[in-house]
């Protein structure tokens, strides 16, 4: 269950990360604004995926939003910390362009490392009835 929850989180984070990095790089933005955009979009898409599934259960938006915040905030935060930390520490990754293999390779590896680190976090949260354990109450 923890791996599935992390994969769910990774999907939203990856969509936001890739989109943010592509936008920032395409517009020639510096590293800081590109990273901030990528992180913001990672949270947006991570929460959006959970919101979509919880809203399907018939609850109101406010309840669904609270569930998404409870389920995903720590998971996305850890994933983003690890993901962006790997990118920052990888020599040349912050300056790679969309056409560089380094851009895509470092991004893929950073997301994989983030998945490995975040899975135990989600396992710990689920074991305490938190995180995605909250979301599962809305799946029938």
XYZ file of C-alpha atoms in Angstrom:
140
model
C 0.000 0.000 0.000
C 2.857 2.379 0.802
C 4.489 1.797 -2.579
C 1.163 2.462 -4.355
C 0.649 5.633 -2.316
C 4.174 6.762 -3.156
C 3.674 5.961 -6.831
C 0.494 8.057 -6.751
C 2.436 10.914 -5.167
C 5.308 10.439 -7.605
C 2.935 10.724 -10.555
C 1.637 14.128 -9.472
C 5.102 15.307 -8.467
C 6.645 14.156 -11.727
C 3.987 15.902 -13.814
C 4.544 19.138 -11.889
C 8.335 18.815 -11.777
C 8.691 18.110 -15.473
C 6.213 20.794 -16.483
C 7.834 23.378 -14.193
C 11.337 22.567 -15.371
C 10.292 22.555 -19.014
C 8.520 25.921 -18.660
C 11.361 27.524 -16.702
C 14.043 26.164 -19.000
C 12.129 27.030 -22.180
C 11.669 30.622 -20.997
C 15.297 30.891 -19.937
C 14.459 31.492 -16.289
C 17.143 31.115 -13.671
C 17.448 28.123 -11.395
C 15.536 29.583 -8.456
C 12.325 30.636 -10.247
C 12.328 27.398 -12.257
C 12.706 25.319 -9.107
C 10.001 27.261 -7.266
C 7.613 26.789 -10.200
C 8.421 23.073 -10.423
C 7.791 22.586 -6.695
C 4.545 24.579 -6.777
C 3.297 22.565 -9.749
C 4.346 19.302 -8.083
C 2.163 20.145 -5.076
C -0.663 21.308 -7.361
C -0.721 18.135 -9.434
C -0.117 15.875 -6.432
C -3.089 17.367 -4.610
C -5.177 17.424 -7.805
C -4.856 13.687 -8.356
C -6.041 12.977 -4.825
C -8.816 15.566 -5.052
C -10.096 13.955 -8.231
C -10.312 10.508 -6.685
C -11.861 11.697 -3.404
C -14.424 13.906 -5.163
C -15.567 10.822 -7.111
C -16.712 9.338 -3.806
C -19.341 12.075 -3.586
C -17.951 14.298 -0.831
C -17.932 18.071 -1.075
C -14.875 19.995 -2.286
C -13.924 21.282 1.164
C -13.820 17.756 2.608
C -11.934 16.446 -0.416
C -9.410 19.280 -0.143
C -8.804 18.546 3.539
C -8.331 14.860 2.750
C -5.837 15.709 -0.001
C -3.871 17.976 2.344
C -3.803 15.308 5.054
C -2.914 12.535 2.638
C -0.278 14.188 0.498
C 1.467 17.098 2.203
C 4.246 15.200 3.980
C 4.700 12.765 1.106
C 5.007 15.516 -1.516
C 7.263 17.598 0.736
C 9.687 14.699 1.285
C 9.590 13.789 -2.385
C 10.317 17.367 -3.438
C 13.102 17.779 -0.892
C 14.855 14.634 -2.087
C 14.134 15.167 -5.781
C 15.374 18.753 -5.808
C 18.265 17.920 -3.493
C 19.557 15.334 -5.961
C 19.217 17.804 -8.845
C 21.055 20.537 -6.904
C 23.874 18.192 -5.896
C 24.260 16.574 -9.341
C 27.139 18.345 -11.098
C 25.831 20.332 -14.055
C 22.183 19.260 -13.657
C 20.964 22.715 -12.675
C 22.436 24.193 -15.840
C 21.343 21.438 -18.249
C 19.009 22.354 -21.079
C 15.923 20.472 -22.323
C 17.940 19.052 -25.204
C 20.613 17.604 -22.873
C 20.556 13.969 -21.820
C 21.815 15.195 -18.439
C 18.574 17.165 -17.909
C 16.353 14.116 -18.422
C 18.704 11.595 -16.834
C 19.221 13.585 -13.646
C 15.488 14.276 -13.420
C 14.605 10.577 -13.837
C 17.183 9.466 -11.285
C 16.159 12.172 -8.815
C 12.533 11.030 -9.013
C 13.577 7.394 -8.540
C 15.637 8.289 -5.454
C 12.730 10.346 -4.116
C 10.418 7.327 -4.570
C 12.780 5.065 -2.601
C 13.129 7.582 0.242
C 9.432 8.536 0.383
C 8.010 4.985 0.423
C 9.024 4.328 4.074
C 7.571 7.721 5.034
C 4.235 6.715 3.516
C 4.433 3.282 5.170
C 4.964 4.952 8.527
C 2.034 7.340 7.951
C -0.326 4.605 6.735
C 0.605 2.450 9.735
C -0.642 5.268 11.961
C -3.873 5.806 10.036
C -2.552 8.956 8.361
C -1.548 9.870 4.814
C -3.135 7.720 2.150
C -4.897 5.659 4.808
C -7.234 8.667 5.032
C -7.878 8.552 1.269
C -8.762 4.863 1.338
C -11.729 5.620 3.557
C -13.299 7.344 0.522
C -12.771 4.512 -1.935
C -15.632 2.057 -2.215
